[in-house]
Coordinates of C-alpha atoms in Angstrom, one line a residue:
M1 CA -96.6 -115.6 -109.2
K2 CA -94.3 -112.8 -108.2
E3 CA -91.3 -115.2 -108.4
F4 CA -92.5 -116.5 -111.7
G5 CA -92.7 -112.9 -113.1
V6 CA -89.1 -112.1 -111.9
L7 CA -87.9 -115.3 -113.5
S8 CA -89.6 -114.4 -116.8
I9 CA -87.9 -111.0 -116.8
W10 CA -84.5 -112.6 -116.2
L11 CA -85.1 -115.2 -118.9
L12 CA -86.0 -112.4 -121.4
I13 CA -82.9 -110.5 -120.5
Y14 CA -80.8 -113.6 -120.9
L15 CA -82.3 -114.3 -124.4
F16 CA -81.7 -110.7 -125.4
L17 CA -78.1 -110.8 -124.3
L18 CA -77.7 -114.2 -126.1
Q19 CA -79.1 -112.8 -129.3
S20 CA -76.9 -109.6 -129.0
S21 CA -73.9 -111.8 -128.5
S22 CA -74.8 -113.9 -131.5
C23 CA -75.2 -110.7 -133.6
A24 CA -71.9 -109.4 -132.4
E25 CA -70.2 -112.6 -133.4
D26 CA -71.7 -112.4 -136.9
L27 CA -70.6 -108.8 -137.2
S28 CA -67.1 -109.8 -136.1
V29 CA -66.6 -112.2 -138.9
V30 CA -64.2 -110.6 -141.3
N31 CA -64.5 -111.1 -145.1
P32 CA -61.4 -113.3 -145.7
C33 CA -60.9 -111.7 -149.1
C34 CA -60.1 -108.4 -147.3
S35 CA -56.6 -109.8 -146.5
Y36 CA -56.0 -110.4 -150.2
P37 CA -54.9 -114.0 -149.6
C38 CA -54.8 -115.1 -153.3
Q39 CA -51.5 -114.5 -154.9
S40 CA -50.2 -114.6 -158.5
S41 CA -53.4 -113.0 -159.9
G42 CA -55.6 -115.6 -158.4
V43 CA -59.2 -114.6 -157.8
C44 CA -60.6 -114.7 -154.2
V45 CA -64.1 -116.0 -154.0
R46 CA -65.9 -115.9 -150.6
V47 CA -67.4 -119.2 -149.5
G48 CA -69.9 -119.4 -146.7
V49 CA -69.4 -116.8 -143.9
D50 CA -65.7 -117.1 -143.1
G51 CA -64.3 -119.2 -145.9
Y52 CA -62.7 -118.5 -149.3
E53 CA -61.4 -120.2 -152.4
C54 CA -58.6 -118.9 -154.7
D55 CA -59.3 -119.5 -158.4
C56 CA -55.8 -120.1 -159.9
T57 CA -57.0 -120.9 -163.4
R58 CA -54.4 -120.1 -166.0
T59 CA -52.1 -118.3 -163.5
G60 CA -49.4 -120.9 -163.7
F61 CA -49.8 -121.5 -160.0
S62 CA -51.8 -123.8 -157.7
G63 CA -52.3 -124.4 -154.0
V64 CA -54.7 -122.9 -151.5
N65 CA -53.5 -119.3 -152.2
C66 CA -52.0 -119.8 -155.7
T67 CA -48.5 -119.8 -154.4
V68 CA -47.2 -123.1 -155.8
P69 CA -45.7 -122.6 -159.3
D70 CA -46.3 -125.2 -162.0
F71 CA -43.1 -126.8 -163.4
W72 CA -42.7 -124.6 -166.4
T73 CA -43.8 -121.5 -164.5
G74 CA -41.1 -122.2 -161.9
V75 CA -38.5 -122.6 -164.7
G76 CA -39.6 -119.3 -166.2
L77 CA -39.4 -117.5 -162.8
W78 CA -35.9 -118.9 -162.3
L79 CA -34.7 -117.8 -165.7
K80 CA -36.6 -114.4 -165.8
P81 CA -34.3 -111.4 -164.9
S82 CA -35.7 -108.9 -162.4
P83 CA -37.2 -105.6 -163.7
T84 CA -34.1 -103.8 -162.3
T85 CA -31.8 -106.0 -164.3
V86 CA -33.8 -105.5 -167.5
H87 CA -33.9 -101.8 -167.0
F88 CA -30.2 -101.6 -166.4
F89 CA -29.4 -103.6 -169.5
L90 CA -31.7 -101.5 -171.6
T91 CA -30.2 -98.2 -170.4
H92 CA -26.5 -99.2 -170.5
F93 CA -24.0 -100.7 -173.1
Q94 CA -24.5 -98.2 -175.8
W95 CA -22.1 -100.0 -178.2
F96 CA -24.3 -103.1 -178.0
W97 CA -27.6 -101.2 -178.7
A98 CA -26.0 -99.3 -181.6
I99 CA -25.5 -102.7 -183.2
I100 CA -29.1 -103.9 -182.3
N101 CA -30.7 -100.7 -183.6
N102 CA -29.2 -101.3 -187.0
S103 CA -30.1 -105.0 -187.4
F104 CA -33.1 -107.2 -187.7
L105 CA -32.9 -107.9 -184.0
R106 CA -34.4 -104.5 -183.3
D107 CA -37.8 -105.8 -184.6
T108 CA -37.5 -109.0 -182.6
I109 CA -36.8 -107.1 -179.3
M110 CA -39.5 -104.5 -180.0
R111 CA -42.0 -107.3 -180.6
L112 CA -41.0 -108.8 -177.3
V113 CA -41.4 -105.5 -175.5
L114 CA -44.9 -105.0 -176.9
T115 CA -46.2 -108.5 -176.2
V116 CA -44.7 -108.8 -172.7
R117 CA -46.0 -105.5 -171.6
S118 CA -49.4 -105.8 -173.3
D119 CA -50.1 -109.3 -171.9
L120 CA -50.2 -107.8 -168.4
I121 CA -53.5 -105.9 -169.3
P122 CA -56.6 -108.1 -169.5
S123 CA -58.7 -107.9 -172.7
P124 CA -61.7 -107.8 -172.6
P125 CA -61.9 -105.7 -169.5
T126 CA -62.7 -107.3 -166.1
Y127 CA -63.9 -105.1 -163.3
N128 CA -65.3 -101.7 -162.5
T129 CA -66.1 -99.8 -159.3
K130 CA -69.6 -101.2 -158.9
Y131 CA -68.7 -104.9 -159.3
G132 CA -65.8 -106.7 -157.6
Y133 CA -66.5 -109.7 -159.8
L134 CA -66.9 -110.4 -163.5
S135 CA -70.2 -109.1 -164.9
W136 CA -71.6 -108.1 -168.2
E137 CA -72.0 -104.6 -166.9
S138 CA -68.2 -104.3 -166.3
Y139 CA -67.6 -105.2 -169.9
Y140 CA -70.5 -103.4 -171.6
N141 CA -70.9 -100.1 -169.7
I142 CA -68.1 -97.9 -171.1
S143 CA -69.2 -95.0 -169.0
Y144 CA -67.0 -96.6 -166.3
Y145 CA -63.3 -96.7 -166.3
T146 CA -62.3 -100.4 -166.2
R147 CA -60.2 -101.7 -163.3
L148 CA -57.3 -104.0 -163.2
L149 CA -58.1 -105.1 -159.6
P150 CA -61.5 -105.0 -158.0
A151 CA -62.3 -102.5 -155.3
V152 CA -61.5 -103.0 -151.6
P153 CA -64.6 -105.0 -150.4
E154 CA -67.0 -102.7 -148.6
D155 CA -67.3 -105.0 -145.6
C156 CA -63.6 -104.9 -144.7
P157 CA -62.7 -103.8 -141.1
L158 CA -60.2 -101.1 -142.3
P159 CA -60.1 -98.7 -145.3
M160 CA -57.4 -100.7 -147.1
G161 CA -58.5 -104.1 -146.0
T162 CA -57.1 -105.6 -142.8
K163 CA -53.9 -103.6 -142.3
G164 CA -53.2 -100.0 -141.5
K165 CA -55.1 -97.5 -139.4
A166 CA -58.8 -97.1 -139.0
T167 CA -58.7 -93.6 -140.6
L168 CA -56.7 -92.7 -143.7
P169 CA -54.5 -89.6 -143.6
D170 CA -56.0 -86.2 -144.5
P171 CA -55.3 -85.6 -148.3
K172 CA -54.2 -82.1 -147.6
V173 CA -51.7 -83.2 -145.0
L174 CA -50.3 -85.8 -147.4
A175 CA -50.0 -83.2 -150.2
E176 CA -48.4 -80.6 -147.9
K177 CA -46.0 -83.0 -146.2
F178 CA -44.9 -85.3 -149.1
F179 CA -45.8 -83.5 -152.4
R180 CA -45.1 -79.8 -151.9
R181 CA -41.9 -78.6 -153.5
R182 CA -39.1 -77.5 -151.3
K183 CA -36.7 -76.8 -154.2
F184 CA -37.2 -77.4 -157.9
R185 CA -35.6 -80.8 -158.8
P186 CA -35.2 -81.1 -162.5
D187 CA -35.6 -84.4 -164.2
P188 CA -32.1 -86.0 -164.5
Q189 CA -33.2 -87.6 -167.8
G190 CA -33.4 -84.2 -169.4
T191 CA -37.2 -84.1 -169.9
N192 CA -38.5 -80.7 -170.8
L193 CA -41.8 -78.7 -170.8
M194 CA -42.5 -79.6 -174.5
F195 CA -42.8 -83.1 -173.1
A196 CA -44.9 -82.0 -170.1
F197 CA -47.5 -80.2 -172.2
M198 CA -47.6 -83.1 -174.7
A199 CA -48.4 -85.4 -171.7
Q200 CA -51.3 -83.2 -170.8
H201 CA -52.5 -82.6 -174.3
F202 CA -52.3 -86.3 -175.3
T203 CA -53.8 -87.9 -172.2
H204 CA -56.8 -85.6 -172.0
Q205 CA -58.4 -87.2 -175.0
F206 CA -59.1 -90.3 -172.8
F207 CA -58.6 -89.2 -169.2
K208 CA -61.9 -87.3 -168.6
T209 CA -63.0 -88.2 -165.2
K210 CA -66.5 -87.3 -164.2
H211 CA -65.5 -85.5 -161.0
D212 CA -69.1 -84.7 -159.9
V213 CA -69.9 -88.4 -159.6
S214 CA -68.0 -90.9 -157.4
G215 CA -67.3 -94.4 -158.6
G216 CA -64.8 -94.1 -161.5
F217 CA -66.9 -92.7 -164.3
T218 CA -65.5 -91.1 -167.4
K219 CA -67.0 -88.4 -169.7
A220 CA -64.9 -89.7 -172.6
L221 CA -66.8 -91.6 -175.3
G222 CA -63.6 -93.2 -176.5
H223 CA -61.2 -95.3 -174.5
G224 CA -58.0 -94.6 -176.4
V225 CA -56.3 -92.4 -179.0
D226 CA -59.2 -91.0 -181.0
A227 CA -57.9 -87.4 -181.4
S228 CA -61.1 -86.1 -179.6
N229 CA -58.9 -83.5 -178.0
I230 CA -58.5 -82.0 -181.5
Y231 CA -62.0 -82.8 -183.0
G232 CA -64.3 -82.9 -179.9
D233 CA -65.7 -85.9 -178.2
N234 CA -69.1 -85.8 -179.9
L235 CA -70.5 -85.3 -183.4
E236 CA -72.2 -81.9 -182.6
R237 CA -68.9 -80.4 -181.4
Q238 CA -67.0 -81.9 -184.3
L239 CA -69.3 -80.4 -186.8
Q240 CA -69.1 -77.0 -185.1
L241 CA -65.3 -77.1 -185.3
R242 CA -65.3 -78.2 -189.0
F243 CA -65.2 -75.8 -191.9
L244 CA -67.3 -78.3 -193.8
K245 CA -65.3 -77.7 -197.0
D246 CA -62.3 -79.5 -198.2
G247 CA -62.2 -81.6 -195.0
K248 CA -60.7 -78.7 -193.0
L249 CA -61.2 -77.3 -189.5
K250 CA -62.2 -73.7 -188.8
Y251 CA -59.5 -71.2 -187.9
Q252 CA -58.8 -67.5 -187.5
L253 CA -55.9 -65.5 -189.0
V254 CA -53.8 -63.4 -186.7
K255 CA -51.0 -61.5 -188.3
G256 CA -51.3 -63.8 -191.2
E257 CA -50.9 -67.0 -189.1
V258 CA -53.5 -69.7 -188.4
Y259 CA -54.8 -70.1 -184.9
P260 CA -58.0 -71.7 -183.4
P261 CA -61.1 -69.7 -183.8
T262 CA -62.8 -67.8 -181.0
V263 CA -65.9 -69.0 -179.2
S264 CA -67.8 -66.1 -180.6
E265 CA -67.1 -67.6 -184.1
V266 CA -67.5 -71.2 -183.1
P267 CA -69.9 -71.4 -180.0
V268 CA -68.7 -74.7 -178.5
H269 CA -68.6 -75.1 -174.7
M270 CA -65.2 -74.1 -173.3
V271 CA -64.1 -73.6 -169.7
Y272 CA -62.9 -70.0 -169.1
P273 CA -63.1 -67.8 -166.0
E274 CA -66.0 -65.4 -165.7
G275 CA -65.3 -62.1 -167.4
F276 CA -62.6 -63.6 -169.6
P277 CA -62.2 -61.4 -172.8
P278 CA -64.3 -62.9 -175.7
E279 CA -61.4 -62.4 -178.2
Q280 CA -59.2 -64.6 -176.1
R281 CA -61.7 -67.5 -175.7
L282 CA -60.3 -70.0 -178.2
A283 CA -62.5 -72.8 -179.4
I284 CA -60.7 -76.1 -179.2
G285 CA -61.7 -79.8 -179.2
Q286 CA -61.0 -80.3 -175.5
E287 CA -63.1 -77.8 -173.4
V288 CA -60.4 -77.3 -170.7
F289 CA -57.4 -76.6 -173.0
G290 CA -57.7 -72.8 -172.6
I291 CA -56.2 -73.1 -169.2
L292 CA -52.5 -73.3 -170.3
P293 CA -50.7 -71.7 -173.3
G294 CA -48.8 -75.0 -173.7
L295 CA -52.1 -76.7 -174.5
T296 CA -53.3 -74.0 -176.8
M297 CA -49.9 -74.2 -178.6
Y298 CA -50.4 -77.9 -179.3
A299 CA -54.0 -77.3 -180.3
T300 CA -52.8 -74.8 -182.8
I301 CA -50.1 -77.1 -184.2
W302 CA -52.5 -80.0 -184.7
L303 CA -55.1 -77.7 -186.3
R304 CA -52.5 -76.5 -188.8
E305 CA -51.3 -80.1 -189.4
H306 CA -54.9 -81.3 -190.1
N307 CA -55.5 -78.6 -192.6
R308 CA -52.1 -79.2 -194.2
V309 CA -52.8 -82.9 -194.7
C310 CA -56.3 -82.0 -196.1
D311 CA -54.5 -80.0 -198.8
I312 CA -52.3 -82.9 -199.7
L313 CA -55.2 -85.4 -199.9
K314 CA -57.3 -83.0 -202.0
A315 CA -54.5 -82.6 -204.5
E316 CA -54.1 -86.4 -204.6
H317 CA -57.9 -87.1 -204.7
P318 CA -59.7 -84.2 -206.4
T319 CA -62.9 -86.2 -206.5
W320 CA -63.2 -86.7 -202.8
D321 CA -65.9 -84.8 -200.9
D322 CA -65.5 -82.9 -197.6
E323 CA -66.4 -85.9 -195.5
Q324 CA -63.9 -88.3 -197.0
L325 CA -61.2 -85.8 -196.8
F326 CA -61.9 -85.1 -193.1
Q327 CA -62.3 -88.7 -192.1
T328 CA -59.1 -89.9 -193.8
T329 CA -57.2 -86.9 -192.5
R330 CA -58.3 -87.8 -189.0
L331 CA -57.0 -91.3 -189.4
I332 CA -53.6 -89.9 -190.6
I333 CA -53.5 -87.6 -187.6
I334 CA -54.2 -90.5 -185.2
G335 CA -51.4 -92.4 -186.8
E336 CA -49.0 -89.5 -186.4
I337 CA -50.0 -89.1 -182.8
I338 CA -49.3 -92.8 -182.0
N339 CA -46.0 -92.7 -184.0
I340 CA -44.7 -89.7 -182.2
I341 CA -45.8 -91.0 -178.8
I342 CA -44.1 -94.3 -179.1
E343 CA -40.9 -93.3 -181.0
E344 CA -40.2 -90.1 -179.1
Y345 CA -42.4 -89.6 -176.1
V346 CA -42.2 -93.1 -174.7
Q347 CA -38.6 -93.2 -175.8
Q348 CA -37.8 -90.2 -173.7
L349 CA -39.6 -91.6 -170.7
S350 CA -38.0 -95.0 -170.8
G351 CA -34.4 -93.8 -171.2
Y352 CA -33.8 -97.0 -173.2
L353 CA -30.9 -97.2 -175.6
L354 CA -33.1 -99.5 -177.8
D355 CA -34.7 -97.3 -180.4
L356 CA -38.4 -97.9 -180.0
K357 CA -40.3 -98.5 -183.2
F358 CA -43.9 -98.0 -184.2
D359 CA -44.7 -100.8 -186.6
P360 CA -48.1 -102.5 -186.1
S361 CA -47.1 -105.4 -188.4
L362 CA -44.8 -106.7 -185.7
L363 CA -47.8 -108.0 -183.9
F364 CA -49.7 -109.4 -186.8
S365 CA -48.5 -113.0 -186.1
S366 CA -49.2 -112.7 -182.4
R367 CA -52.4 -113.2 -180.4
F368 CA -53.5 -109.6 -179.9
Q369 CA -56.9 -107.9 -179.4
Y370 CA -57.5 -104.5 -181.1
S371 CA -59.6 -102.9 -178.4
N372 CA -58.9 -100.9 -175.3
R373 CA -60.6 -99.7 -172.2
I374 CA -58.9 -97.0 -170.0
A375 CA -58.3 -98.2 -166.5
L376 CA -59.0 -96.2 -163.4
E377 CA -55.6 -97.1 -162.1
F378 CA -53.9 -95.8 -165.2
C379 CA -55.7 -92.5 -164.9
Q380 CA -54.7 -92.3 -161.2
I381 CA -50.9 -92.9 -161.6
Y382 CA -50.7 -90.6 -164.7
H383 CA -51.1 -87.4 -162.7
W384 CA -47.6 -86.1 -163.3
H385 CA -47.8 -82.6 -162.0
P386 CA -44.3 -82.5 -160.6
L387 CA -43.3 -81.9 -164.2
M388 CA -44.4 -78.3 -163.9
P389 CA -41.7 -75.7 -163.1
D390 CA -41.6 -72.8 -160.7
S391 CA -42.2 -70.3 -163.5
F392 CA -42.0 -70.2 -167.3
L393 CA -39.1 -68.8 -169.3
I394 CA -40.2 -67.5 -172.7
D395 CA -38.0 -65.4 -175.0
G396 CA -35.9 -64.1 -172.1
E397 CA -38.9 -63.3 -169.9
E398 CA -39.9 -65.1 -166.7
I399 CA -43.7 -65.6 -166.5
P400 CA -45.2 -66.6 -163.1
Y401 CA -48.3 -68.8 -162.9
S402 CA -50.5 -65.8 -162.2
Q403 CA -49.8 -64.5 -165.7
F404 CA -49.6 -67.9 -167.4
I405 CA -52.8 -69.7 -166.4
Y406 CA -55.8 -68.8 -168.7
N407 CA -53.7 -66.5 -170.7
T408 CA -54.3 -67.5 -174.4
S409 CA -52.9 -64.1 -175.5
L410 CA -49.3 -65.4 -174.9
L411 CA -49.8 -67.8 -177.8
M412 CA -50.4 -64.9 -180.3
H413 CA -48.0 -62.6 -178.6
Y414 CA -45.0 -64.9 -178.9
G415 CA -46.1 -67.1 -181.7
V416 CA -45.9 -70.9 -181.9
E417 CA -42.2 -70.9 -182.8
K418 CA -41.0 -69.0 -179.7
L419 CA -43.2 -71.1 -177.4
V420 CA -41.9 -74.4 -178.8
D421 CA -38.3 -73.2 -178.6
A422 CA -38.8 -72.0 -175.0
F423 CA -40.6 -75.1 -173.8
S424 CA -38.1 -77.4 -175.5
R425 CA -35.3 -75.7 -173.7
Q426 CA -36.8 -75.5 -170.2
P427 CA -36.3 -78.5 -167.9
A428 CA -39.3 -80.2 -166.4
G429 CA -39.4 -81.5 -162.8
Q430 CA -38.6 -85.0 -161.7
I431 CA -41.9 -86.9 -161.1
G432 CA -40.9 -89.5 -158.6
G433 CA -39.3 -89.2 -155.1
G434 CA -41.9 -86.8 -153.6
Q435 CA -41.7 -83.2 -152.6
N436 CA -41.5 -81.7 -156.1
S437 CA -45.0 -80.4 -156.9
H438 CA -45.5 -76.7 -157.2
E439 CA -48.1 -75.3 -154.8
V440 CA -50.4 -74.4 -157.7
V441 CA -51.0 -78.1 -158.5
L442 CA -51.3 -79.5 -154.9
K443 CA -55.1 -79.3 -155.1
V444 CA -55.0 -81.8 -157.9
A445 CA -53.1 -84.2 -155.9
E446 CA -55.6 -83.9 -153.1
M447 CA -58.4 -84.5 -155.6
V448 CA -56.7 -87.7 -156.9
I449 CA -56.4 -89.1 -153.4
R450 CA -60.1 -88.4 -152.6
E451 CA -61.2 -90.0 -155.8
S452 CA -59.0 -93.0 -155.2
R453 CA -60.7 -93.5 -151.8
A454 CA -64.2 -93.0 -153.2
A455 CA -63.4 -95.8 -155.7
R456 CA -61.8 -97.9 -153.0
V457 CA -58.6 -98.5 -154.9
R458 CA -56.6 -101.3 -153.5
P459 CA -53.2 -100.8 -151.7
F460 CA -50.0 -100.0 -153.6
N461 CA -48.4 -103.3 -152.7
E462 CA -51.3 -105.3 -154.2
Y463 CA -50.6 -103.6 -157.5
R464 CA -46.9 -104.3 -157.1
K465 CA -47.8 -108.0 -156.9
R466 CA -50.2 -107.7 -159.8
F467 CA -47.4 -106.5 -162.0
N468 CA -45.0 -109.2 -160.8
L469 CA -43.0 -106.9 -158.6
K470 CA -42.0 -107.7 -155.0
P471 CA -44.1 -105.9 -152.5
Y472 CA -42.2 -103.5 -150.3
T473 CA -41.6 -104.6 -146.7
S474 CA -40.8 -101.3 -145.1
F475 CA -41.4 -97.6 -145.6
Y476 CA -37.7 -97.0 -145.9
E477 CA -37.4 -99.6 -148.7
L478 CA -40.2 -97.7 -150.5
T479 CA -38.8 -94.1 -150.2
G480 CA -35.1 -94.5 -149.5
D481 CA -35.4 -91.5 -147.2
T482 CA -35.5 -91.8 -143.4
D483 CA -37.6 -88.7 -142.7
M484 CA -40.3 -89.5 -145.3
A485 CA -40.4 -93.1 -144.3
R486 CA -41.0 -92.2 -140.7
G487 CA -43.7 -89.7 -141.7
L488 CA -45.5 -92.2 -143.9
E489 CA -45.3 -94.9 -141.2
E490 CA -46.8 -92.5 -138.6
L491 CA -49.8 -91.8 -140.9
Y492 CA -50.4 -95.2 -142.4
G493 CA -49.1 -97.6 -139.7
D494 CA -48.4 -100.4 -142.2
I495 CA -46.6 -100.5 -145.5
D496 CA -49.4 -102.7 -146.9
A497 CA -51.9 -99.9 -146.3
V498 CA -50.1 -97.3 -148.5
E499 CA -52.4 -96.1 -151.3
L500 CA -51.5 -96.6 -154.9
Y501 CA -51.0 -92.9 -155.9
I502 CA -49.0 -92.2 -152.8
G503 CA -46.8 -95.2 -153.5
V504 CA -45.9 -94.4 -157.1
L505 CA -45.2 -90.8 -156.3
M506 CA -43.2 -91.4 -153.1
E507 CA -41.2 -94.4 -154.4
K508 CA -37.5 -93.7 -154.7
T509 CA -36.5 -93.0 -158.2
R510 CA -34.2 -95.3 -160.2
P511 CA -30.7 -93.8 -160.6
N512 CA -30.8 -90.7 -162.8
A513 CA -34.4 -91.5 -163.8
I514 CA -37.6 -89.5 -163.9
F515 CA -39.4 -91.9 -161.6
G516 CA -39.3 -95.2 -159.7
E517 CA -39.7 -98.8 -160.8
S518 CA -43.4 -99.0 -160.2
M519 CA -44.5 -96.2 -162.5
V520 CA -42.6 -97.8 -165.4
E521 CA -43.7 -101.3 -164.8
M522 CA -47.3 -100.4 -164.2
G523 CA -47.7 -97.5 -166.7
A524 CA -45.9 -99.0 -169.7
P525 CA -48.3 -102.0 -170.1
F526 CA -51.4 -99.7 -170.0
S527 CA -49.8 -97.3 -172.4
L528 CA -48.5 -99.8 -175.0
K529 CA -51.7 -101.8 -174.9
G530 CA -53.8 -98.7 -175.5
L531 CA -51.5 -97.4 -178.3
M532 CA -51.1 -100.7 -180.2
G533 CA -54.8 -101.8 -179.5
N534 CA -56.0 -98.9 -181.6
P535 CA -58.0 -100.0 -184.7
I536 CA -55.6 -98.3 -187.1
C537 CA -52.9 -100.8 -185.9
S538 CA -55.0 -103.8 -186.9
P539 CA -54.3 -105.8 -190.1
E540 CA -57.6 -104.6 -191.5
Y541 CA -56.6 -100.9 -191.2
W542 CA -52.8 -100.8 -191.4
K543 CA -52.5 -100.5 -195.2
P544 CA -52.1 -97.6 -197.6
S545 CA -55.8 -97.4 -198.7
T546 CA -56.8 -96.5 -195.1
F547 CA -54.8 -93.3 -195.3
G548 CA -55.6 -92.3 -198.8
G549 CA -52.8 -94.2 -200.5
E550 CA -49.0 -94.4 -200.1
M551 CA -48.6 -90.7 -199.7
G552 CA -50.9 -90.6 -196.6
F553 CA -49.5 -93.8 -195.3
N554 CA -46.0 -92.4 -195.6
I555 CA -47.0 -89.2 -193.6
V556 CA -47.9 -91.5 -190.7
K557 CA -44.9 -93.8 -190.9
T558 CA -42.4 -90.9 -191.2
S559 CA -44.0 -88.5 -188.7
T560 CA -41.8 -86.9 -186.1
L561 CA -42.2 -84.1 -183.5
K562 CA -39.9 -81.9 -185.5
K563 CA -41.8 -82.4 -188.7
L564 CA -45.1 -81.8 -186.9
V565 CA -43.8 -78.4 -185.8
C566 CA -41.6 -77.3 -188.6
L567 CA -44.0 -78.1 -191.4
N568 CA -46.5 -75.8 -189.7
T569 CA -44.4 -72.8 -188.7
K570 CA -42.6 -70.0 -190.5
W571 CA -39.3 -71.0 -189.1
C572 CA -38.0 -74.1 -187.4
P573 CA -37.2 -73.7 -183.7
Y574 CA -35.3 -76.1 -181.5
V575 CA -37.9 -78.8 -180.9
D576 CA -37.5 -82.0 -178.9
F577 CA -38.8 -83.8 -175.7
H578 CA -35.3 -83.4 -174.3
V579 CA -33.5 -80.2 -173.3
P580 CA -30.5 -79.4 -175.6
R581 CA -27.8 -82.0 -175.3
N582 CA -24.9 -80.2 -176.8
E583 CA -23.6 -76.7 -177.1
E584 CA -24.8 -76.3 -180.7
E585 CA -28.4 -77.0 -179.7
K586 CA -28.1 -74.6 -176.8
K587 CA -27.3 -71.6 -179.0
P588 CA -30.2 -69.5 -180.3
K589 CA -30.6 -70.1 -184.0
E590 CA -31.6 -67.8 -186.8
P591 CA -35.1 -68.6 -188.2
T592 CA -34.8 -71.5 -190.7
T593 CA -37.2 -74.0 -192.3
E594 CA -34.7 -76.9 -192.5
L595 CA -35.9 -80.2 -191.1

């Protein structure tokens, strides 16, 4: 009996060890989709425990991993020039582009630019953070940012899939080592602070991340250009900001000039430091715009433009009530924004010699969906804080950050004209290449990295492949700098484990360009799809009656940054998204109202 008892104990131990071994074997099975085996935008579907299938439908490829091109896909790949070749061609041969810009071929090439870029963005949207597969929730729930690629599967052995180190680098270490500015490096394309503040003002109507909740949620009710940064993102805020007469917005007069009202006059929620003077708390559509005078400057300009357009419409349509005047003016303002962004802002970013053109009718014969969802990846890569300088030069005075941030009094002290002139003349920083972010904005970079990890954003190279770019094979190929390459390799271990935001910011810049290849090839499709996917660009909207007749339609079609400023100021300063190009522009000018 004693021997039988001992035997039973040993049998139980054996069975326990066998079961433990079996469990260990189950746990050791790695989700095969963690290695991202499906290429060419194929979708990885896990089959069984350790198997997978790649859905290559409509990719133009076949094979186990969607790597075998169909005949016509292969021909297209063979004929298609590389992004580097295309960029070189678009930024050189000025004589050639001078001919194109003055011929019917400009429309043809512009149509090609729009369709090729926009076709890279899926519509309707596909994924969100919660679901790594297509679901009704991903489409219907607009409280999420959409996603171009699904999240890194939760059951992967490593943070970025199957490559890299078990622990990702400390965001603070990354920011200090690779983002902190050593010496201000101006953008070689000549981008200025007028551009930098427009970038912030423009994007904050649709980039409104819900930072207190992880998972890629947005506070924005709209997913595109809706001018909510001017009018507020909900009806209650809009009504508080409106004068409710003649379609106009509320304002205050300071020394006879129009500025946004104070919060005491219009009690909307605004973010200001505790103890901030009540008379300096301006009420604006976007609650955070009191932080920088460059943003309150743009808020003032758009406020004046809205009320100016209302006067024009009222004179044209004396029978219209307040609501119709307001709503039609808002459509005109949205049109002006998109026109200026495409023809001047994107033009400046691209460096193209092709004159970009805002003409929605170019797409009317193409398959195009007039809807948009802001993608988490777009929000991530659009954090361009290296644009910010070391200090701000206004009317001969140097103003440090300590006297610039949350100082709305600068707007009234200098006036819109002097701020525009100063910001148009001061160079902005180069975005790409790393080590060019002022210490004041490093915390933002750390926040972006943390939010990227919380949302399990896929590696940088996976996005390179998604946008038809060759993945980098080494850290030096990515950065072009030996020291930075060595530092990144030490922290990440494998080039395929580099995070998206780190990749686009650390990528070597194109020659004499503001950033590298990836930012252009990834950002442009998101941007152009969002701009041209706006309802006002659709055949149903793009006609004179939408904008109150030919006069309103013409305001949209002929809008420029210079007109926006100079029609709303006492004198016309130097205004552009580019620092002065010639000696005449560099000279201070006497006040003038010439356009």
